[in-house]
C-alpha positions as a printed NumPy array, in Angstrom:
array([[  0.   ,   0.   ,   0.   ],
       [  1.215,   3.314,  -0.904],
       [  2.131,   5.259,   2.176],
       [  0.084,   8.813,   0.82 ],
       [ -2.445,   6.574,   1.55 ],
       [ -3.042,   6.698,   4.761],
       [ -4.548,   3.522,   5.314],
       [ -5.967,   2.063,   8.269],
       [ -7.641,  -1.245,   8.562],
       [-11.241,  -0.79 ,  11.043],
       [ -9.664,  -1.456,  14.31 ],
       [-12.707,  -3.919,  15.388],
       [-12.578,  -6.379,  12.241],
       [ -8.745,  -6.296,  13.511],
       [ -9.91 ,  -7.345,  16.981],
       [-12.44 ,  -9.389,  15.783],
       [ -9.595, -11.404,  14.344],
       [ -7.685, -11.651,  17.675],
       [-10.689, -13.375,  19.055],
       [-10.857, -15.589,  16.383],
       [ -7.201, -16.848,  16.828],
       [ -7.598, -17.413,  20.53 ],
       [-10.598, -19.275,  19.771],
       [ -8.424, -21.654,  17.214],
       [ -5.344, -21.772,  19.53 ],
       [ -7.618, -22.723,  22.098],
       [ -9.654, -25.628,  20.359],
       [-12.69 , -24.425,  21.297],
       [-15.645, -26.078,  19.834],
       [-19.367, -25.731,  19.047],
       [-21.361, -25.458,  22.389],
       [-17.82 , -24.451,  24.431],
       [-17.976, -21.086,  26.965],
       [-16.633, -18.233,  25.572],
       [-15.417, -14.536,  26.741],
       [-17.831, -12.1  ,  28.218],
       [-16.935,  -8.333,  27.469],
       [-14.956,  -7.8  ,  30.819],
       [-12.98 , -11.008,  29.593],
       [-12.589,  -9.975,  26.121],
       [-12.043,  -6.429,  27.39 ],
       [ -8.951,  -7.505,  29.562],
       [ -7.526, -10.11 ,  26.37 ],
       [ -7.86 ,  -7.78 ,  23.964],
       [ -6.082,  -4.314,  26.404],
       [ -9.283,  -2.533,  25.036],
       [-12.242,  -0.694,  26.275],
       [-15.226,  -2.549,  27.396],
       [-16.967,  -0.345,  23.986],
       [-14.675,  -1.783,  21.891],
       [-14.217,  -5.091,  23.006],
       [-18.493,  -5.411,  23.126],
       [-18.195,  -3.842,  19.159],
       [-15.54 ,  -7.065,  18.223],
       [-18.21 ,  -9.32 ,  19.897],
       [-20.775,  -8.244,  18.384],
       [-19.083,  -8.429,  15.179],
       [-18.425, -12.401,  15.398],
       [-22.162, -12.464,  16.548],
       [-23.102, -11.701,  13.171],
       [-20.501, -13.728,  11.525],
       [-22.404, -17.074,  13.657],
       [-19.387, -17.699,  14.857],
       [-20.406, -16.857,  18.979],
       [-23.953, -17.019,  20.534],
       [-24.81 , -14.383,  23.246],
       [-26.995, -14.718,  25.931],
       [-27.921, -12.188,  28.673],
       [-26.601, -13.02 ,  31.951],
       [-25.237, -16.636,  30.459],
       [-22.405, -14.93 ,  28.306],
       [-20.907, -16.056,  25.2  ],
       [-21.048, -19.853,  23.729],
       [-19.5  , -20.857,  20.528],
       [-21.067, -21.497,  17.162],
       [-19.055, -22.418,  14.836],
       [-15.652, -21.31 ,  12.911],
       [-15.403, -19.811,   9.724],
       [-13.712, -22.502,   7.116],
       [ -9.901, -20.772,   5.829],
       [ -9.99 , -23.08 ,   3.099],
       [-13.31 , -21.638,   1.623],
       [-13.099, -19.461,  -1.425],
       [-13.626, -15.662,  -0.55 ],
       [-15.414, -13.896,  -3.675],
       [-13.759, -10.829,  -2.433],
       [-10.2  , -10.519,  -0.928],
       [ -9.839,  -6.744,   0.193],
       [-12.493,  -4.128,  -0.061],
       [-10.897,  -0.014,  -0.189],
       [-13.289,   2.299,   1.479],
       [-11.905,   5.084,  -0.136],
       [-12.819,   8.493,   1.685],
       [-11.266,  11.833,   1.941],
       [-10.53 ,  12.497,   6.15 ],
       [-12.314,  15.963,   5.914],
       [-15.638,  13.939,   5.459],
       [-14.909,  10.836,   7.529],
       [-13.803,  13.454,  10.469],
       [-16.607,  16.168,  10.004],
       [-19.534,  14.313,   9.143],
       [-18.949,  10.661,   9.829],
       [-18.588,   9.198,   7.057],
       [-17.18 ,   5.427,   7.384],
       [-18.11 ,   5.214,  11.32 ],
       [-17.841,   1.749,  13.097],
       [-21.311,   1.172,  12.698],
       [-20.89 ,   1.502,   8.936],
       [-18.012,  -0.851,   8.459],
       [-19.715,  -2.987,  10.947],
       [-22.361,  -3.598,   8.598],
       [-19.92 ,  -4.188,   5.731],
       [-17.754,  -6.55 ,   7.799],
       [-21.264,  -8.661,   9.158],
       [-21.928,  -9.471,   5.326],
       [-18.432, -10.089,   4.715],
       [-16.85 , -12.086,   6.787],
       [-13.251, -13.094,   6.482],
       [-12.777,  -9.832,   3.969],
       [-10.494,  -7.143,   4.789],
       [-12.003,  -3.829,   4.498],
       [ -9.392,  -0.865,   4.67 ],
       [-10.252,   2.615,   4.815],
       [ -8.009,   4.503,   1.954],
       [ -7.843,   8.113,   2.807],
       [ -7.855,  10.421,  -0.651],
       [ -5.104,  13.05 ,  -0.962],
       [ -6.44 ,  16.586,  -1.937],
       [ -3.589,  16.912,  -4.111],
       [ -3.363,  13.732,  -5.942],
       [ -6.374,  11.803,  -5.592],
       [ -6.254,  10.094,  -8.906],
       [ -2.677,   8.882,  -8.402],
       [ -3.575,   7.056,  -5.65 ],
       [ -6.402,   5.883,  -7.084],
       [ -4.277,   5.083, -10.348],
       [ -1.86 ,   2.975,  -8.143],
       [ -5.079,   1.195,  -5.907],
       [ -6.42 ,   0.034,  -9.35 ],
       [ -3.018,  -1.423, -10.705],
       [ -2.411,  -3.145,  -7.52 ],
       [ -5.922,  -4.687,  -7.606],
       [ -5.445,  -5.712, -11.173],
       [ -2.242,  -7.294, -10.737],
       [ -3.46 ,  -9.591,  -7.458],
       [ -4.698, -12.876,  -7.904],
       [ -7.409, -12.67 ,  -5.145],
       [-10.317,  -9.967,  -6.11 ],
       [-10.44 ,  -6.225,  -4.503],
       [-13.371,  -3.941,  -4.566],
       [-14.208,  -0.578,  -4.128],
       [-16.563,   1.788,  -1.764],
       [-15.913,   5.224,  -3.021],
       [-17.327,   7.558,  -0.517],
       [-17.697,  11.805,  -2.271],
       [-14.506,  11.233,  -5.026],
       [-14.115,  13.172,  -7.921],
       [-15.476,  12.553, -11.124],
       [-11.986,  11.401, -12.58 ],
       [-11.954,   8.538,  -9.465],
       [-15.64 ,   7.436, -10.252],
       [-14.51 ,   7.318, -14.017],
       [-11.026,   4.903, -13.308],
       [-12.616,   2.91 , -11.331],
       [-15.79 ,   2.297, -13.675],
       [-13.046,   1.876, -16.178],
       [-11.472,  -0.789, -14.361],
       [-14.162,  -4.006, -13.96 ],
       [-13.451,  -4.203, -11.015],
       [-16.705,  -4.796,  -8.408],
       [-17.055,  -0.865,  -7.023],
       [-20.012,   0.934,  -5.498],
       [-20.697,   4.712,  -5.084],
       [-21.724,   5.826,  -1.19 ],
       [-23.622,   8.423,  -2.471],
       [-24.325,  10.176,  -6.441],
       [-23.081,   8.992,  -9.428],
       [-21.676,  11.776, -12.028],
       [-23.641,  12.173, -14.749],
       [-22.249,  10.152, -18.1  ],
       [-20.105,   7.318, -15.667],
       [-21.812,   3.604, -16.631],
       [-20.873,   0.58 , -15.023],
       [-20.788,   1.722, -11.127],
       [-23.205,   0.456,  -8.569],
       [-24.553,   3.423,  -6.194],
       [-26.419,   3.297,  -2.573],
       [-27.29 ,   6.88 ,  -1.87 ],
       [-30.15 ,   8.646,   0.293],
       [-33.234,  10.35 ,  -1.542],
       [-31.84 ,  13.43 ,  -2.103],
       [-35.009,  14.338,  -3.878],
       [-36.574,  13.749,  -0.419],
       [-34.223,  15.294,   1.302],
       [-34.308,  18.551,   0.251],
       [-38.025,  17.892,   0.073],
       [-38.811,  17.267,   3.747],
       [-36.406,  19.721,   4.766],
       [-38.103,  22.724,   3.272],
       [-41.716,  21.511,   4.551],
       [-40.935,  21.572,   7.689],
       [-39.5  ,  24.982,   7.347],
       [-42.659,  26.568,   5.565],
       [-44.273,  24.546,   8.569],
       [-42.543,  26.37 ,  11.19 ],
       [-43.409,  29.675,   9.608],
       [-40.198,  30.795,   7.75 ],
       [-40.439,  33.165,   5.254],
       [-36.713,  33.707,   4.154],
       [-34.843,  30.562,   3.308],
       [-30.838,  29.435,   2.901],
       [-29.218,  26.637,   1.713],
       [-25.582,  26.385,   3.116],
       [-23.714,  23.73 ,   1.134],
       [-19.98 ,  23.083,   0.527],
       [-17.878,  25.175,  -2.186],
       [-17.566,  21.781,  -4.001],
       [-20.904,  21.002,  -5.183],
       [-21.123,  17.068,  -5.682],
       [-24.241,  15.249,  -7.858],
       [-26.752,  15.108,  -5.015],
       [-26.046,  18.363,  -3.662],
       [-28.128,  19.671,  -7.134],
       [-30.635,  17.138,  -6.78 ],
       [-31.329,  18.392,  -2.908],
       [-31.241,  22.615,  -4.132],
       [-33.747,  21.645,  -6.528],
       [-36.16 ,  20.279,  -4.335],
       [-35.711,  22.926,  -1.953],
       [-36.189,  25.613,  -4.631],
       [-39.492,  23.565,  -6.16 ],
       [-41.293,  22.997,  -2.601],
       [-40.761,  27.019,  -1.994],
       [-42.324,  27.497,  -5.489],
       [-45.118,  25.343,  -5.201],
       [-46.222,  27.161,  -1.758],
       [-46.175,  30.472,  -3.568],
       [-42.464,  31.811,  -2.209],
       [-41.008,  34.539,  -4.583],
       [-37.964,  33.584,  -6.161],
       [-35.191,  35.567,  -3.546],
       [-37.082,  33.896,  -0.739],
       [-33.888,  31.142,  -1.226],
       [-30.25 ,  32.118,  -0.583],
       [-27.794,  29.452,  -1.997],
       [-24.127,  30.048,  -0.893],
       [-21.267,  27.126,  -1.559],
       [-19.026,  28.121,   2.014],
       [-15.604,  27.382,   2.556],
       [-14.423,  24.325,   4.188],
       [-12.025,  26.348,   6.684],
       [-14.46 ,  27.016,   9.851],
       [-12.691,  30.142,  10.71 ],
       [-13.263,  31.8  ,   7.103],
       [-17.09 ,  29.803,   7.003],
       [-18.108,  30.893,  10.191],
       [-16.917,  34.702,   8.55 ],
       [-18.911,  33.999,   5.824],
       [-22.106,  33.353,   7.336],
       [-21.576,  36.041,  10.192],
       [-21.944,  38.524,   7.02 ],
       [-24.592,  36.468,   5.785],
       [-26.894,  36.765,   8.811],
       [-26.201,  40.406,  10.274],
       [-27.977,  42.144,   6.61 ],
       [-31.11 ,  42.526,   7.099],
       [-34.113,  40.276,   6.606],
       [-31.258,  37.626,   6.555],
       [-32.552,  34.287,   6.168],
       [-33.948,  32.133,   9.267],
       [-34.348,  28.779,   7.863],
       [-30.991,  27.567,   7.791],
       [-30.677,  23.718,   5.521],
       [-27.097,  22.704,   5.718],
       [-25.25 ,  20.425,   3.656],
       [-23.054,  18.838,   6.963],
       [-23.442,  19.184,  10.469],
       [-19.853,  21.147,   9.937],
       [-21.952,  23.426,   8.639],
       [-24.493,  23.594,  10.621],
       [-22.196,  23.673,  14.04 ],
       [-20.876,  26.976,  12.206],
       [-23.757,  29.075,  11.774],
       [-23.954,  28.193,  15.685],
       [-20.918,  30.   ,  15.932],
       [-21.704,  32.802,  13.661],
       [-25.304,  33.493,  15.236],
       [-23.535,  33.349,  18.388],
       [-21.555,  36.249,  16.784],
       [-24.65 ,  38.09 ,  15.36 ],
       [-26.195,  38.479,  19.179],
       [-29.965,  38.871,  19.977],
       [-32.876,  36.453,  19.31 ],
       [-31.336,  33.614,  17.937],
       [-34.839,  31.499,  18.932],
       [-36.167,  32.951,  15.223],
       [-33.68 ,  30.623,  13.722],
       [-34.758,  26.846,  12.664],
       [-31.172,  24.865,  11.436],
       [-31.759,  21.455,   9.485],
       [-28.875,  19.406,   8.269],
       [-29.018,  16.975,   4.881],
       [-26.252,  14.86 ,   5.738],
       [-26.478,  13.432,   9.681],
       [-24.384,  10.078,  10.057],
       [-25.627,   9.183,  13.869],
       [-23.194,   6.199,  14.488],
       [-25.814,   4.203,  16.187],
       [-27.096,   7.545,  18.173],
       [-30.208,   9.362,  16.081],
       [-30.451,  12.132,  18.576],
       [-29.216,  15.172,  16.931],
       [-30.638,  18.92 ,  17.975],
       [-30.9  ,  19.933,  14.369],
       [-33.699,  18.514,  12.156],
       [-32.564,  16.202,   9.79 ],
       [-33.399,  13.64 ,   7.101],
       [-33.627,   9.879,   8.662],
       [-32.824,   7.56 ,   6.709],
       [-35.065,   4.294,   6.89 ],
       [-31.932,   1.633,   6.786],
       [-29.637,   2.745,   9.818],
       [-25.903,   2.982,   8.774],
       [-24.974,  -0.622,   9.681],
       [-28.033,  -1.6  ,   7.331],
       [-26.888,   0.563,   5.009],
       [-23.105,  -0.942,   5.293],
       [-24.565,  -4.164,   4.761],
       [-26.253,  -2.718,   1.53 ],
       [-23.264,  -1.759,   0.367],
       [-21.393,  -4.84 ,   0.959],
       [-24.174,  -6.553,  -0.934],
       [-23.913,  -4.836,  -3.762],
       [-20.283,  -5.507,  -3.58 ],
       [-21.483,  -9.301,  -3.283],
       [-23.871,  -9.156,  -6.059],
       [-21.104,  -7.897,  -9.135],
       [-18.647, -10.589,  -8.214],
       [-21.478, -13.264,  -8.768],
       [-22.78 , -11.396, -11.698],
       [-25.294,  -9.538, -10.362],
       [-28.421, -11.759, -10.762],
       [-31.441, -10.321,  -9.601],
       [-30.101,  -7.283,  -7.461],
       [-30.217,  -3.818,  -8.04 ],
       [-27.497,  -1.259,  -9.181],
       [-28.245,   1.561,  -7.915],
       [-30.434,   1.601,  -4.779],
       [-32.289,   4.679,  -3.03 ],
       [-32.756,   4.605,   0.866],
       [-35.878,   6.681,   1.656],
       [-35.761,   9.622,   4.361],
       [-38.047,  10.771,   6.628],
       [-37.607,  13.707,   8.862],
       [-36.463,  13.551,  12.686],
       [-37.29 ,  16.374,  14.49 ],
       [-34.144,  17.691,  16.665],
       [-34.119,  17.014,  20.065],
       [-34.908,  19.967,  21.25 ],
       [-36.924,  22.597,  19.712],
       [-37.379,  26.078,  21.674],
       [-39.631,  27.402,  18.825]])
């Protein structure tokens, strides 16, 4: 591996594996006693969290059985000599998003790792300067291997989407596909719906003067989301400046900046729809800034990755599959090109529906 990369492997698939060889060194069999999480916590020189997240991990592989207050109990061990239809999967992600808005959280690999057990899944972080090398090198690696790598390509460029569609090899887009890139499979929320959902809820609560607040680099969904926003406004009868679009910086300092100027002019927007929760933790700063009433101000988010915790206090766009369901998704789809694809489909939609925030002082 490349060392721009920046690769790490998931640390609990990692410990999952430690548990695994104790388990074979041990000769356990079907039926035996195994570790509780204090046990596995002290074997392992982890937290309880983590030790209870590698647990739960060979739960869904059927390898342990868990029962309250009894403990663990073996299963069953996965058979080495079986073939593997995938050897390595690259969750390729840039760490702005994977730090910022969760993208690629335990609960997400999780998922991936419960519907394939046995394959490594490594997280690939993308350079900002030379994503495609990388990418370039990934490919030729993957190529050259005997065993079979896939790909999870999490917000790359349209140039990463295209080499990888290029190459054959079994790929799938967390999120929009570019427009004119065949061959990719794609698991992605309804943006339509998102943007939708969002903007009732702000004509609900009364707004009159709306803002969308995405990133400076505008990806595929981000125009699918504006436009729903922009049609729900126009169907209630909103005039055409009722909707402020600004693309902000990623650099909080120079965001937060941005939207301080934003929100002192007057009749400055009060429905606030941001891309990330980035975002939306910044105009918290900037109203903060601005002084006053700040209870006139509603802030939703479009992208909310809870890690296994829905509470947020901004609204936000649910998605029905939680993000371990949805890593399983995309591990399936993974599945499904390396057995040539059969009945399943390319490019799947997860429905939204909208969580209120957990607190609302309006």
């Amino acid at each position: 591996m490349p060392e721009k990369a920046g690769s790490v492997t998931p640390q609990i698939a990692d410990l999952a594996n430690q548990l695994i060889e104790d388990i074979t060194s041990r000769d356990l069999a079907p039926g035996d006693r195994y570790l509780s999480t204090a046990e596995a916590s002290k074997y392992l020189g982890v937290s309880t969290a983590a030790a209870n997240r590698a647990l739960q991990l060979l739960e869904r592989r059927r390898i342990i059985s868990r029962q309250q207050r009894r403990g663990a109990f073996i299963l069953g061990l996965p058979d080495d000599n079986q073939a593997r239809p995938l050897h390595r999967v690259h969750f390729l992600v840039h760490p702005l998003y994977m730090r910022t808005e969760g993208m690629g959280n335990d609960q997400i690999l999780l998922g991936m790792q419960s519907e394939l057990p046995g394959v490594h899944v490594q997280i690939s972080f993308l350079p900002q300067g030379d994503e495609t090398g990388l990418v370039q090198q990934l490919i030729a690696q993957a190529l050259a291997a005997d065993s079979t790598d896939g790909f999870v390509l999490v917000r790359a460029s349209c140039e990463t989407q295209r080499l990888v569609a290029g190459s054959g090899l079994p790929a799938v887009v967390f999120g929009a596909i570019y427009p004119g890139i065949d061959g990719l499979a794609s698991l992605d929320r309804d943006q339509h719906a998102v943007g939708g959902v969002l903007a009732k809820w702000m004509l609900k609560r009364g707004h009159q003067r709306f803002a969308y607040l995405n990133r400076q680099l505008v990806l595929p969904g981000d125009n699918i989301t504006m436009e729903a926003i922009a049609g729900v406004l126009a169907e209630s009868g909103k005039a055409v400046d009722s909707l402020l679009i600004r693309g902000l910086p990623s650099d909080s300092q120079s965001c937060v900046a941005d939207l301080h100027s934003l929100l002192k002019r007057p009749n400055a927007p009060t429905a606030l729809i941001c891309r990330s929760l980035r975002i939306a933790e910044n105009v918290e700063a900037a109203l903060g800034r601005v002084g006053g009433d700040t209870s006139k101000y509603d802030i939703a988010v479009c992208d909310f990755f809870s890690g296994g915790n829905s509470a947020c206090r901004f609204a936000y766009p649910q998605p029905v599959e939680n993000d371990e369901q949805q890593g399983q998704h995309l591990a399936r789809l993974l599945s499904a090109q390396v057995e040539g694809w059969s009945s399943n489909a390319r490019n799947v939609i997860v429905p939204v529906q909208l969580k209120q925030p957990i607190k609302n002082s309006k």
